[in-house]
Short mmCIF file of C-alpha atoms and ligand atoms in Angstrom, two decimals:
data_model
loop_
_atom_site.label_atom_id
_atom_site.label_comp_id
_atom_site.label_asym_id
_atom_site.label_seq_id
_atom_site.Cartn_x
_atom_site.Cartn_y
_atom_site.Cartn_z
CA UNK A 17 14.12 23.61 15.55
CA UNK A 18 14.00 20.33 17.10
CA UNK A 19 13.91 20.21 21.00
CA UNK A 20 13.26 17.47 23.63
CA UNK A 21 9.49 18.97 24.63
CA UNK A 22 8.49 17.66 28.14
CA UNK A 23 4.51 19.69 29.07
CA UNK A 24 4.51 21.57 26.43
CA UNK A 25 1.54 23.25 25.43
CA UNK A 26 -0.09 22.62 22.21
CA UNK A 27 -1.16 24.97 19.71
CA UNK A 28 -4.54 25.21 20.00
CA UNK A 29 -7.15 25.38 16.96
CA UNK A 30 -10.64 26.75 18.36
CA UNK A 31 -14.07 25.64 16.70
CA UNK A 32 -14.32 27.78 14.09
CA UNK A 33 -10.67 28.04 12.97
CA UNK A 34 -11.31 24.60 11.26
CA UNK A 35 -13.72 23.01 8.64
CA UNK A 36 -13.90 19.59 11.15
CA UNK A 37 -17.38 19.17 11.68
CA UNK A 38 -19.32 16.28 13.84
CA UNK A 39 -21.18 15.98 10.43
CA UNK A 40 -17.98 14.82 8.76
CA UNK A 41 -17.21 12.13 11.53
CA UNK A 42 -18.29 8.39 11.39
CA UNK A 43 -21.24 8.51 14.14
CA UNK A 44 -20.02 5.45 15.50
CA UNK A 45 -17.01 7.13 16.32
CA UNK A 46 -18.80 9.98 17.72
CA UNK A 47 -20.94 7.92 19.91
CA UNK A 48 -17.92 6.37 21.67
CA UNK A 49 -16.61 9.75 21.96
CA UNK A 50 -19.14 10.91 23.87
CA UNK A 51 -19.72 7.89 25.79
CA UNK A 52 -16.01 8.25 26.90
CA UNK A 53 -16.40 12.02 27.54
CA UNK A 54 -19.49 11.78 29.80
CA UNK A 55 -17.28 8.77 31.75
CA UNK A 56 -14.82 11.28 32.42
CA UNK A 57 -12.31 10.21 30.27
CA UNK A 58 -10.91 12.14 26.94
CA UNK A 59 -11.57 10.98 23.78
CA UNK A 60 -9.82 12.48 20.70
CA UNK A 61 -9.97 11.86 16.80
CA UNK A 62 -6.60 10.85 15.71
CA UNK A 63 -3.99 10.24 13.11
CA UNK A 64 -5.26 9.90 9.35
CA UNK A 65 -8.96 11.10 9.50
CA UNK A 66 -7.72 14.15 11.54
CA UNK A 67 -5.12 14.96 8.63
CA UNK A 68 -8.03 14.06 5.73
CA UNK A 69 -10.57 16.28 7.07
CA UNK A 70 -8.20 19.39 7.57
CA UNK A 71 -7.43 19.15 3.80
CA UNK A 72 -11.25 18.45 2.81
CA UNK A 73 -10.87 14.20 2.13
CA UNK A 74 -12.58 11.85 3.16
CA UNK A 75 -10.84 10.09 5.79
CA UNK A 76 -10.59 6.14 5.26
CA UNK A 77 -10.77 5.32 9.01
CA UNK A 78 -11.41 7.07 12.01
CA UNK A 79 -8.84 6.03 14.79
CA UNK A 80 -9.63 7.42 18.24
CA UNK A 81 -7.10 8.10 21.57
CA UNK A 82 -7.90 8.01 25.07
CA UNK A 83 -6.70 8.14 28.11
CA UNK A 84 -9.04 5.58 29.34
CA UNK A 85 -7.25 1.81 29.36
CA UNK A 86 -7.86 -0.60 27.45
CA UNK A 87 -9.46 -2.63 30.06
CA UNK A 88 -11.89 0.44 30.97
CA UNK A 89 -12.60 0.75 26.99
CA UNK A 90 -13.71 -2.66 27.16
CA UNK A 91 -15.77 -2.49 29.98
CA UNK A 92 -17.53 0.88 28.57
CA UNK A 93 -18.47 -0.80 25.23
CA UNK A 94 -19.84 -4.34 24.96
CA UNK A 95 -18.96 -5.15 21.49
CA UNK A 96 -15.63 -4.43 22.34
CA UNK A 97 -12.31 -6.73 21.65
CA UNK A 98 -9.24 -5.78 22.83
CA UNK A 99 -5.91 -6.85 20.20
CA UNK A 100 -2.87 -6.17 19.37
CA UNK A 101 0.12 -7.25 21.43
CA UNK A 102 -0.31 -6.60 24.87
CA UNK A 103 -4.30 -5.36 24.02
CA UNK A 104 -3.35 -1.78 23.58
CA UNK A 105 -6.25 -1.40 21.26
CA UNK A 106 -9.63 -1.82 21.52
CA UNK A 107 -11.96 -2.62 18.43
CA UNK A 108 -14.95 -1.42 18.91
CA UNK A 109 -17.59 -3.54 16.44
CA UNK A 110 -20.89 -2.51 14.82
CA UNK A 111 -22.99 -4.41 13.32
CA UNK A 112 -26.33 -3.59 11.91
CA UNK A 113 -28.79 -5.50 9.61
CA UNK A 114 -28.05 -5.39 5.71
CA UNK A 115 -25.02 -2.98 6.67
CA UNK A 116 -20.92 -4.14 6.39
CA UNK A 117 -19.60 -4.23 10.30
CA UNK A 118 -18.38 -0.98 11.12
CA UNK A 119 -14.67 -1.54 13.26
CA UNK A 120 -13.76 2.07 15.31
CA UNK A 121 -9.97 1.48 16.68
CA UNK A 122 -9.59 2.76 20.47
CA UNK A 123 -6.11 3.23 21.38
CA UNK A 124 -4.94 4.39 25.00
CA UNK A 125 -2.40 7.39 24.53
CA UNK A 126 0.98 6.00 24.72
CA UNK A 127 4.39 6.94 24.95
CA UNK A 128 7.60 6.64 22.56
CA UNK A 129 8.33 2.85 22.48
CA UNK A 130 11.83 2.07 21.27
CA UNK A 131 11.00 -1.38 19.92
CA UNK A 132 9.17 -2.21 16.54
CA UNK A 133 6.06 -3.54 16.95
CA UNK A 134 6.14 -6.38 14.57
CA UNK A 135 9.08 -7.72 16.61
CA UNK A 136 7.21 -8.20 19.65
CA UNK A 137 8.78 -7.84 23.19
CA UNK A 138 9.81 -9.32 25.84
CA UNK A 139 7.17 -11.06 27.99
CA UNK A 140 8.76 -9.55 31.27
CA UNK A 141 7.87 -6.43 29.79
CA UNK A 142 4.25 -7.39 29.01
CA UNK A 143 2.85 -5.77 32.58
CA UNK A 144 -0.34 -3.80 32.79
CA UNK A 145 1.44 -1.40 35.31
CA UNK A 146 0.58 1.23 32.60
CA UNK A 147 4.25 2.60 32.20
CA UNK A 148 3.83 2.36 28.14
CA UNK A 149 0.93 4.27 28.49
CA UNK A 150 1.35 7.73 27.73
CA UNK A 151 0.18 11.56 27.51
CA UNK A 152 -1.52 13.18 24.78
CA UNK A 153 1.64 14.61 23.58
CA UNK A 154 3.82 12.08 23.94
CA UNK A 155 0.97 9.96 22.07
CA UNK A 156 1.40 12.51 19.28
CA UNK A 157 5.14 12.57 19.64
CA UNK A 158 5.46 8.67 18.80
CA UNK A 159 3.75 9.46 15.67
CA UNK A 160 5.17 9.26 12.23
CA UNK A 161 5.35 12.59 10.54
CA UNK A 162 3.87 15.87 11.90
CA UNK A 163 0.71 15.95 9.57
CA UNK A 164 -0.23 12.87 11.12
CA UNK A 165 -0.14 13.77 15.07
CA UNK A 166 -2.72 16.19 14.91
CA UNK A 167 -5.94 15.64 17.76
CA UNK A 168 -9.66 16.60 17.45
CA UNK A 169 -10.60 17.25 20.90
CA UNK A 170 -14.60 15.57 21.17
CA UNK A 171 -14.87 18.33 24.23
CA UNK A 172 -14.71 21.67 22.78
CA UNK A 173 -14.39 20.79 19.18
CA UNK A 174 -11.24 22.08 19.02
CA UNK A 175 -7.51 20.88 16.75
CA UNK A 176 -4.79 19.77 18.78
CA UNK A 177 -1.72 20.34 17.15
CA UNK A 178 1.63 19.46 19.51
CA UNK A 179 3.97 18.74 16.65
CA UNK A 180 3.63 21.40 14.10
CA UNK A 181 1.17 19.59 11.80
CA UNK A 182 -0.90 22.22 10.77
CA UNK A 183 1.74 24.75 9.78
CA UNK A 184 3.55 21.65 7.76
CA UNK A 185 -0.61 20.77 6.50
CA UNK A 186 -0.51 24.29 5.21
CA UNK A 187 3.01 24.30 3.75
CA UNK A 188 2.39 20.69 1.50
CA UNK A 189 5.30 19.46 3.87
CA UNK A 190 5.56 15.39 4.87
CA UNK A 191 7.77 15.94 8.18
CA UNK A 192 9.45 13.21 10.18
CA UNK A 193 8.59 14.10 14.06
CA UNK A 194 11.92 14.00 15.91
CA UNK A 195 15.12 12.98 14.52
CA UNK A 196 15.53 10.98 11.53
CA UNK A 197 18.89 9.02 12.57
CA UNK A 198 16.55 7.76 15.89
CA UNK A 199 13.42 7.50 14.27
CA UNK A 200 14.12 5.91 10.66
CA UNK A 201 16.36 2.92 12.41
CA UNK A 202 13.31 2.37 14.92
CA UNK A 203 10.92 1.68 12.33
CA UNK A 204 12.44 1.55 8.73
CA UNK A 205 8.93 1.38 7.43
CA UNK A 206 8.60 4.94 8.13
CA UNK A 207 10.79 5.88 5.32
CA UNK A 208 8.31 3.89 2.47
CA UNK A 209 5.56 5.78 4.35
CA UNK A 210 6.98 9.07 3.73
CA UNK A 211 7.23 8.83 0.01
CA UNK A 212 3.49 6.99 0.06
CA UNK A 213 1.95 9.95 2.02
CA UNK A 214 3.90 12.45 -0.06
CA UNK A 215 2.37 10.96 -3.21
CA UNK A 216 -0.94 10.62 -1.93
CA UNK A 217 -1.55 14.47 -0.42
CA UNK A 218 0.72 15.57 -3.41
CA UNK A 219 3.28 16.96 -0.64
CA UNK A 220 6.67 17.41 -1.08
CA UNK A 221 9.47 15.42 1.52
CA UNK A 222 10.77 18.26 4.18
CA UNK A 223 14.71 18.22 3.58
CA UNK A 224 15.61 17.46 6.67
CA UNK A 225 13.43 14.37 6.62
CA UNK A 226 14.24 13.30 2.95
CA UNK A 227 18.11 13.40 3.70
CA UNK A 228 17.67 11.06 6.44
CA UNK A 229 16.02 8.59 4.01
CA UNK A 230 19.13 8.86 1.87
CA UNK A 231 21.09 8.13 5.03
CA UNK A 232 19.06 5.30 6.19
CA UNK A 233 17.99 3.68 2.86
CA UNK A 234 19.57 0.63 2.88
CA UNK A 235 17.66 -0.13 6.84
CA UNK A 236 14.18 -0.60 4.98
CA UNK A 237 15.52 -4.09 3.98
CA UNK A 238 15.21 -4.63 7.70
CA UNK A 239 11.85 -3.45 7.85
CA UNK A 240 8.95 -5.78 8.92
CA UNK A 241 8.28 -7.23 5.60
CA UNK A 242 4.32 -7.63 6.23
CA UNK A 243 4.35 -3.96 6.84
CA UNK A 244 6.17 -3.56 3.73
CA UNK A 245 4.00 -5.87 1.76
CA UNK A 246 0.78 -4.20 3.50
CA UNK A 247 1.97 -0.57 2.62
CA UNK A 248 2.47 -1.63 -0.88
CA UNK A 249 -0.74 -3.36 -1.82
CA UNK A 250 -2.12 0.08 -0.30
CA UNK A 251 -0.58 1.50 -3.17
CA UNK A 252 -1.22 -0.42 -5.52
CA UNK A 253 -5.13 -0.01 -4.74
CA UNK A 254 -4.94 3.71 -4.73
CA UNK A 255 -2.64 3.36 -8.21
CA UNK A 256 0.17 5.37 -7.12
CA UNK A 257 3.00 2.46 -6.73
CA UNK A 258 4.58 4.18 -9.84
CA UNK A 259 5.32 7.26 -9.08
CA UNK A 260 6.23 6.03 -5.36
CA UNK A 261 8.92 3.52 -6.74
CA UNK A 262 10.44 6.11 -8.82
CA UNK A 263 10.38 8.78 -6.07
CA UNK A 264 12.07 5.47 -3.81
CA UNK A 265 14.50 5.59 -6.84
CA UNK A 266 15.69 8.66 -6.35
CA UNK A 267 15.81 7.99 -2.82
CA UNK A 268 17.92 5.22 -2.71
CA UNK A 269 15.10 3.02 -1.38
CA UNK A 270 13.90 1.14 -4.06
CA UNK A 271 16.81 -1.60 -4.21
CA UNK A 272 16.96 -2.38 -0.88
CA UNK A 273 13.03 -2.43 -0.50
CA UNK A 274 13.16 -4.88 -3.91
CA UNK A 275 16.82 -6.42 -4.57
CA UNK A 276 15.38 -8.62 -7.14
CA UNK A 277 14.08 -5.60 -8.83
CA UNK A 278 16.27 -3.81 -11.48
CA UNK A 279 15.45 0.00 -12.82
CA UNK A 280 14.83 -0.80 -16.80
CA UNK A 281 13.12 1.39 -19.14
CA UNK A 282 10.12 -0.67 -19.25
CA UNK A 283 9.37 -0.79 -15.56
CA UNK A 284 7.93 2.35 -14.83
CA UNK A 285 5.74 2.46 -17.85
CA UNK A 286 4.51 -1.20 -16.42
CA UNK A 287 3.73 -0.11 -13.30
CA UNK A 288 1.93 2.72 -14.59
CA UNK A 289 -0.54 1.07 -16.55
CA UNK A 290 -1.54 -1.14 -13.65
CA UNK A 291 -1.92 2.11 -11.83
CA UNK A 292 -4.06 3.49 -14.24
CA UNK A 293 -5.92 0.04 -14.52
CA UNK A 294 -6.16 0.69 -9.82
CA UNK A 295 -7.67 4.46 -10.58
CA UNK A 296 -10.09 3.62 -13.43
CA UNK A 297 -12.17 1.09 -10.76
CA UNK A 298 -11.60 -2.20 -9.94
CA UNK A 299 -7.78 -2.26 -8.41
CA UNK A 300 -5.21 -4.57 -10.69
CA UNK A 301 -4.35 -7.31 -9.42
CA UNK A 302 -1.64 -8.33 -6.92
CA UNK A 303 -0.10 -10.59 -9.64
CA UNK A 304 -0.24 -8.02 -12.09
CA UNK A 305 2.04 -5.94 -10.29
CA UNK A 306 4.61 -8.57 -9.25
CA UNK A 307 4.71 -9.62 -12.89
CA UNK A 308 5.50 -5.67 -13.87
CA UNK A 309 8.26 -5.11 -11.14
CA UNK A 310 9.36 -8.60 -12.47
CA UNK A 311 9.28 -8.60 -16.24
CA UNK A 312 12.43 -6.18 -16.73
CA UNK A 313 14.54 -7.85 -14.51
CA UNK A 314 13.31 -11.40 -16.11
CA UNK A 315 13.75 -9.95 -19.52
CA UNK A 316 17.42 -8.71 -19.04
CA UNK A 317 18.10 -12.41 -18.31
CA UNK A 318 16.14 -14.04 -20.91
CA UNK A 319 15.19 -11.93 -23.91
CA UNK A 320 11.84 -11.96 -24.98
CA UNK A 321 12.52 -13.19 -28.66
CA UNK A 322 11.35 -15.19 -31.14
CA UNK A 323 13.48 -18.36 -30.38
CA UNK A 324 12.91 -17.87 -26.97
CA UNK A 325 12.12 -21.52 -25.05
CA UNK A 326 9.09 -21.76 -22.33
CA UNK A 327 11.44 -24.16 -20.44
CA UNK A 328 13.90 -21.38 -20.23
CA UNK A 329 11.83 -18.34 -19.47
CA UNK A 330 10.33 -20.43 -16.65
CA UNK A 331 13.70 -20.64 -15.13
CA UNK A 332 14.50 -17.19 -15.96
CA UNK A 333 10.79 -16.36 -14.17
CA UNK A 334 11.29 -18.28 -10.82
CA UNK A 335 14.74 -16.68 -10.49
CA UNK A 336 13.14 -13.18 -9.86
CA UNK A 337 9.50 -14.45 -8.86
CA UNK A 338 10.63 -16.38 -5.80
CA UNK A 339 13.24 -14.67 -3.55
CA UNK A 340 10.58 -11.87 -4.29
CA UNK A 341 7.40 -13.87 -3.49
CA UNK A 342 9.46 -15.53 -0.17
CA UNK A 343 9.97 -12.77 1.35
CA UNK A 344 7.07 -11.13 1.25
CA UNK A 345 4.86 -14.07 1.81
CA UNK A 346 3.05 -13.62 -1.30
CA UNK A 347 0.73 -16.84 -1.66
CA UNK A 348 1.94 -19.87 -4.53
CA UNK A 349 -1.03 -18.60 -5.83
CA UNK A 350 -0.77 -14.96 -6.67
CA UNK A 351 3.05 -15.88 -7.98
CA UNK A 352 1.44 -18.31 -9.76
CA UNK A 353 -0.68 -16.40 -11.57
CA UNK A 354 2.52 -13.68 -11.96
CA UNK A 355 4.14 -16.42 -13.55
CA UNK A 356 1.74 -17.37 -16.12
CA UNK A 357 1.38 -14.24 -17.10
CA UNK A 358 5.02 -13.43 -17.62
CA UNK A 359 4.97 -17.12 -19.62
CA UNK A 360 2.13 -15.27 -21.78
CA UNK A 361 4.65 -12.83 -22.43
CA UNK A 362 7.35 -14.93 -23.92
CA UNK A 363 4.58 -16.42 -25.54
CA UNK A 364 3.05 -13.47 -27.45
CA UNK A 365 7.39 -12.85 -28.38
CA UNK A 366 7.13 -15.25 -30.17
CA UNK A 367 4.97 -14.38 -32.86
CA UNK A 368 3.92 -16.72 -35.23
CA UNK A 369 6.31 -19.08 -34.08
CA UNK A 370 3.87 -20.18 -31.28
CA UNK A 371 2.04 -22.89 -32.14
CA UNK A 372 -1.17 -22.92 -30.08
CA UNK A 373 -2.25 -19.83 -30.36
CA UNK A 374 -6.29 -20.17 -31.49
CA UNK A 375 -6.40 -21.81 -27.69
CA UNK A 376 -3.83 -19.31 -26.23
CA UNK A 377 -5.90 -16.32 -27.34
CA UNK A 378 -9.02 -17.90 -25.96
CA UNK A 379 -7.84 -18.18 -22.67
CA UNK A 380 -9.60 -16.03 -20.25
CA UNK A 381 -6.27 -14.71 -19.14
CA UNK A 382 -5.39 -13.86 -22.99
CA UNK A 383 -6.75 -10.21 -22.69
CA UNK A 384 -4.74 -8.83 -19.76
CA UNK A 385 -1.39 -10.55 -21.08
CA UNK A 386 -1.39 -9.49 -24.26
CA UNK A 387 -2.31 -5.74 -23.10
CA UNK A 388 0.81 -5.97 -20.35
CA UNK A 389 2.95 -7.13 -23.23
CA UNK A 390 1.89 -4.32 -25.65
CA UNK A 391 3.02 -2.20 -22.87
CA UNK A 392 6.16 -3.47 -22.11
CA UNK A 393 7.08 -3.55 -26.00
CA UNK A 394 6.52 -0.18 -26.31
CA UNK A 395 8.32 0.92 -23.05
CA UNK A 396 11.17 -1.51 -23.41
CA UNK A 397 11.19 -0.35 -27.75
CA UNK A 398 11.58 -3.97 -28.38
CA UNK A 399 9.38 -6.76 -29.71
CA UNK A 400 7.62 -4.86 -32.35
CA UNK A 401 7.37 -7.40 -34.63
CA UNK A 402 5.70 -9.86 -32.55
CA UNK A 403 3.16 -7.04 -31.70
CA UNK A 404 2.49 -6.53 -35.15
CA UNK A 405 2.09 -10.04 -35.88
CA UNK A 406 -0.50 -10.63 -32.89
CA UNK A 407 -2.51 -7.40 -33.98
CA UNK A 408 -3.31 -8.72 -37.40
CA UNK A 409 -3.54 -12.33 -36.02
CA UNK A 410 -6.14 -10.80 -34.01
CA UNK A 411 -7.88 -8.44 -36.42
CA UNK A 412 -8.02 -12.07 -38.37
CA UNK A 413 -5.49 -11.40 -40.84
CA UNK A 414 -2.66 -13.71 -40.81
CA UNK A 415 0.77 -12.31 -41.88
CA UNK A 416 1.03 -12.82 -45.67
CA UNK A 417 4.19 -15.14 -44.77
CA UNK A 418 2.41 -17.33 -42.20
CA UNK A 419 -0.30 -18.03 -44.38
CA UNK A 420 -0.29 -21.34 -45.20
CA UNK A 421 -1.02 -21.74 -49.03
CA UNK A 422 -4.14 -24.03 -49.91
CA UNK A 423 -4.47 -24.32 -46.00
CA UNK A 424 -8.38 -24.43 -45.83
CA UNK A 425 -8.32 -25.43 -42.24
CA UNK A 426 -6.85 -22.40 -41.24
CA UNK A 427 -9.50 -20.12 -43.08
CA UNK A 428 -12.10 -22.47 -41.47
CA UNK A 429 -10.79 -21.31 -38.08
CA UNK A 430 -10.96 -17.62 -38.41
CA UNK A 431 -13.70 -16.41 -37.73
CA UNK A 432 -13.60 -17.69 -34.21
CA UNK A 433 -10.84 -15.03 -33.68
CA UNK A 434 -13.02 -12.33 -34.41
CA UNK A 435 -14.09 -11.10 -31.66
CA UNK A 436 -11.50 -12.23 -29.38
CA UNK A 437 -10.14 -10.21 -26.59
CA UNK A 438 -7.94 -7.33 -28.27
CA UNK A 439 -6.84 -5.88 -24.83
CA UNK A 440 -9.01 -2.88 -24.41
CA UNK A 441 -11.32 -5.15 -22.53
CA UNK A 442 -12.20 -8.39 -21.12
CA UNK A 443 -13.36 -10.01 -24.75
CA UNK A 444 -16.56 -12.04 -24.89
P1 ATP B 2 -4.54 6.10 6.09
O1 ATP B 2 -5.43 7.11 5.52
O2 ATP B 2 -3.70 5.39 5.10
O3 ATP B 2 -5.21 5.16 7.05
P2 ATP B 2 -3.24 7.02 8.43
O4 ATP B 2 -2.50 8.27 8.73
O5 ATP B 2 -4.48 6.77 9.20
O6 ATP B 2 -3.47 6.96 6.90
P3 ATP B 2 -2.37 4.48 9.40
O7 ATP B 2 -1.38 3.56 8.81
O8 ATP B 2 -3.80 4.06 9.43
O9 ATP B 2 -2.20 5.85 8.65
O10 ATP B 2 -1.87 4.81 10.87
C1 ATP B 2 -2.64 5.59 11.75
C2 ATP B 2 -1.75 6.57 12.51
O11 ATP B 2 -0.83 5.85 13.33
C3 ATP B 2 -0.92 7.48 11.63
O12 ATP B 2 -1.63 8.64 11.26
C4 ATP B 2 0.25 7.79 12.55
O13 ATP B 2 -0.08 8.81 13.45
C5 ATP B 2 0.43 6.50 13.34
N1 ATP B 2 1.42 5.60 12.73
C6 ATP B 2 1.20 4.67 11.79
N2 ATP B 2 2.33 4.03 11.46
C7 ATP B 2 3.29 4.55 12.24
C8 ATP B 2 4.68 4.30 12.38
N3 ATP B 2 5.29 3.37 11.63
N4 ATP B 2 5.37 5.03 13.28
C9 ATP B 2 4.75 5.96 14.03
N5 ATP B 2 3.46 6.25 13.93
C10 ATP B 2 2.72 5.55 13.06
MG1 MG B 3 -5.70 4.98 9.04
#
């Protein structure tokens, strides 16, 4: 049931109804909690960390609303900066000795705004008469989906739900508040985030919400593309960009959120194994992943073979790499580093027609190319000759046919492959 709610009354969650404890909340955020309580003002948890601690994580942030403006924030907290266009929010910093700086976001409650926020405004609209300031429910109203309008109320402890987020919480449900043919074309980005949140809680789309993707799909090429960029390097830390690609698949999203991108065998299994490389610690690389959404699309132009030329495959590289790179602002140095190591790949194709390859497989960079090419063989079922070539190249037996007879130099030189980076680690 979707209704225009003007005053409604929110369901209301008392103390022991939920498992949010102060002990579970950053006591920086607490402290300005308080400090805006006892000034009269309220003071809510917000948003993500609201949504994390109802389901028992660990919330990454913890994002606070007020109705206190952003000039009164400022005034109540000293190590205060106010940002943001128009300084709606308040950062409020803290830094202790031997400890990283500790950021709490204060944002004043605020009502529906029909612009995007990466486009900016109009200056004549940039007053401080307050009238984008909002309630508490239209605050959670402007929200995203209903899981993430929820309030924690610093005044009687108590879960503020005016959307239906904790009946969606309980049902595994990512919900779109209002109606998807208003709120998709204001912010396209919301449509990515729906499939990222639905991965992350393990959630499933509400219908409703997931058939207005389908409808809007082709928008999120409109989308702020630093927002897009941003939500994707989140998932590529958290390793889920797989599985959110091939839910945008099914979508409809993922070829308007990457034209250059085309759905091959091999990409998914690419993807994944950067994923896995994200969960296992250290996150892969930026240029890891660009090369995996690339190397399908680069491959169905140029065939990784044996008689493959670098000359070509570098052309074949910038055609993908660059629209792709340009309009996300990826740096000339991250699809830099993309493009070497799709180069590696055409490279390790071909075999033991390469000619350098003692220095090649010294390279620091040898270890994580030949490991993405493995991949791709395997998920693409081609090049399995050049990956059996390079695995006894490596495990310092040359292929009976490449060995040159009488060639004593090459013997010499052996040894200095043992030992050399076979792709389950950094080598040396
Ligand atoms: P995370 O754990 O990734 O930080 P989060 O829910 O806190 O998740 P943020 O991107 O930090 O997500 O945004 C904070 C809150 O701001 C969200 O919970 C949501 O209420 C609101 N929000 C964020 N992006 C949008 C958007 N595009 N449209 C409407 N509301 C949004
Ligand atoms: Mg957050």
């Amino acid at each position: 049931m979707e209704e225009e709610q003007a005053n409604s009354l929110p369901i209301v969650l008392p103390r022991p109804d939920h498992p949010i404890s102060r002990a579970l909340i950053d006591p920086d955020a607490l402290w300005i909690m308080r400090r805006l309580r006892r000034e009269g003002y309220l003071a809510f948890l917000v948003g993500g960390a609201v949504r994390d601690l109802l389901l028992g994580d660990a919330p990454k942030d913890f994002d606070l609303g007020t109705d206190a403006r952003p000039s009164e924030v400022r005034r109540l907290f000293r190590n205060c900066r106010l940002i943001g266009r128009r300084f709606r929010l308040a950062h409020v910093y803290f830094r202790r000795r031997g400890q990283p700086e500790n950021i709490i976001e204060v944002s004043t409650f605020r009502s529906r705004e029909k612009w995007d926020e990466a486009d900016g405004i109009p200056p004549q609209d940039l007053d401080l008469s307050g009238h984008v300031f909002g309630t508490p429910e239209e605050d959670a109203q402007r929200r995203d989906f209903t899981v993430n309008g929820l309030f924690y109320d610093i005044a009687d402890f108590t879960v503020l739900d005016y959307v239906g987020g904790l009946d969606d919480l309980d049902a595994g449900l990512i919900r779109l508040i209002g109606d998807p043919d208003e709120r998709f074309p204001e912010d396209p980005v919301r449509m990515l985030r729906a499939v990222e949140f639905a991965a992350r809680l393990e959630f499933s789309i509400e219908k409703n919400t997931a058939a207005g993707i389908r409808k809007h799909a082709q928008l999120i090429a409109q989308g702020s593309p630093a927002r897009l960029r941003d939500e994707l390097r989140e998932l590529q830390r958290r390793g889920i960009l797989a599985p959110v690609l091939a839910e945008c698949h099914r979508l409809g999203l993922l070829t308007p959120l990457l034209p250059e991108v085309r759905v091959t065998d091999g990409l998914f299994p690419l993807l994944a194994a950067a994923d896995a490389v994200s969960r296992d610690g250290t996150p892969a690389h930026e240029s890891h992943y660009l090369a995996a959404l690339a190397l399908p699309t680069v491959a169905d132009a140029y065939p990784l073979a044996v008689n493959a030329t670098l000359e070509d495959a570098q052309r074949a590289v910038a055609r993908v790499l660059d629209p792709l790179t340009q309009r996300y602002q990826i740096s000339a140095h991250i699809r830099h580093q993309a493009k070497d190591l799709l180069l590696s790949c055409y490279r390790l194709a071909r075999g033991k027609a390469y000619r350098t390859k003692g220095k090649f497989v010294r390279r620091p960079d040898f270890a994580e190319a030949w490991e993405f090419f493995q991949v791709w063989a395997e998920a693409s079922g081609t090049a399995a000759e050049a990956v059996a070539y390079w695995q006894a190249y490596l495990a310092g037996e040359d292929a009976p046919a490449t060995a040159i007879p009488g060639s004593g130099r090459k013997r010499r030189r052996r040894p200095r492959h043992r030992g050399a980076p076979t792709g389950a680690g950094p080598g040396g």
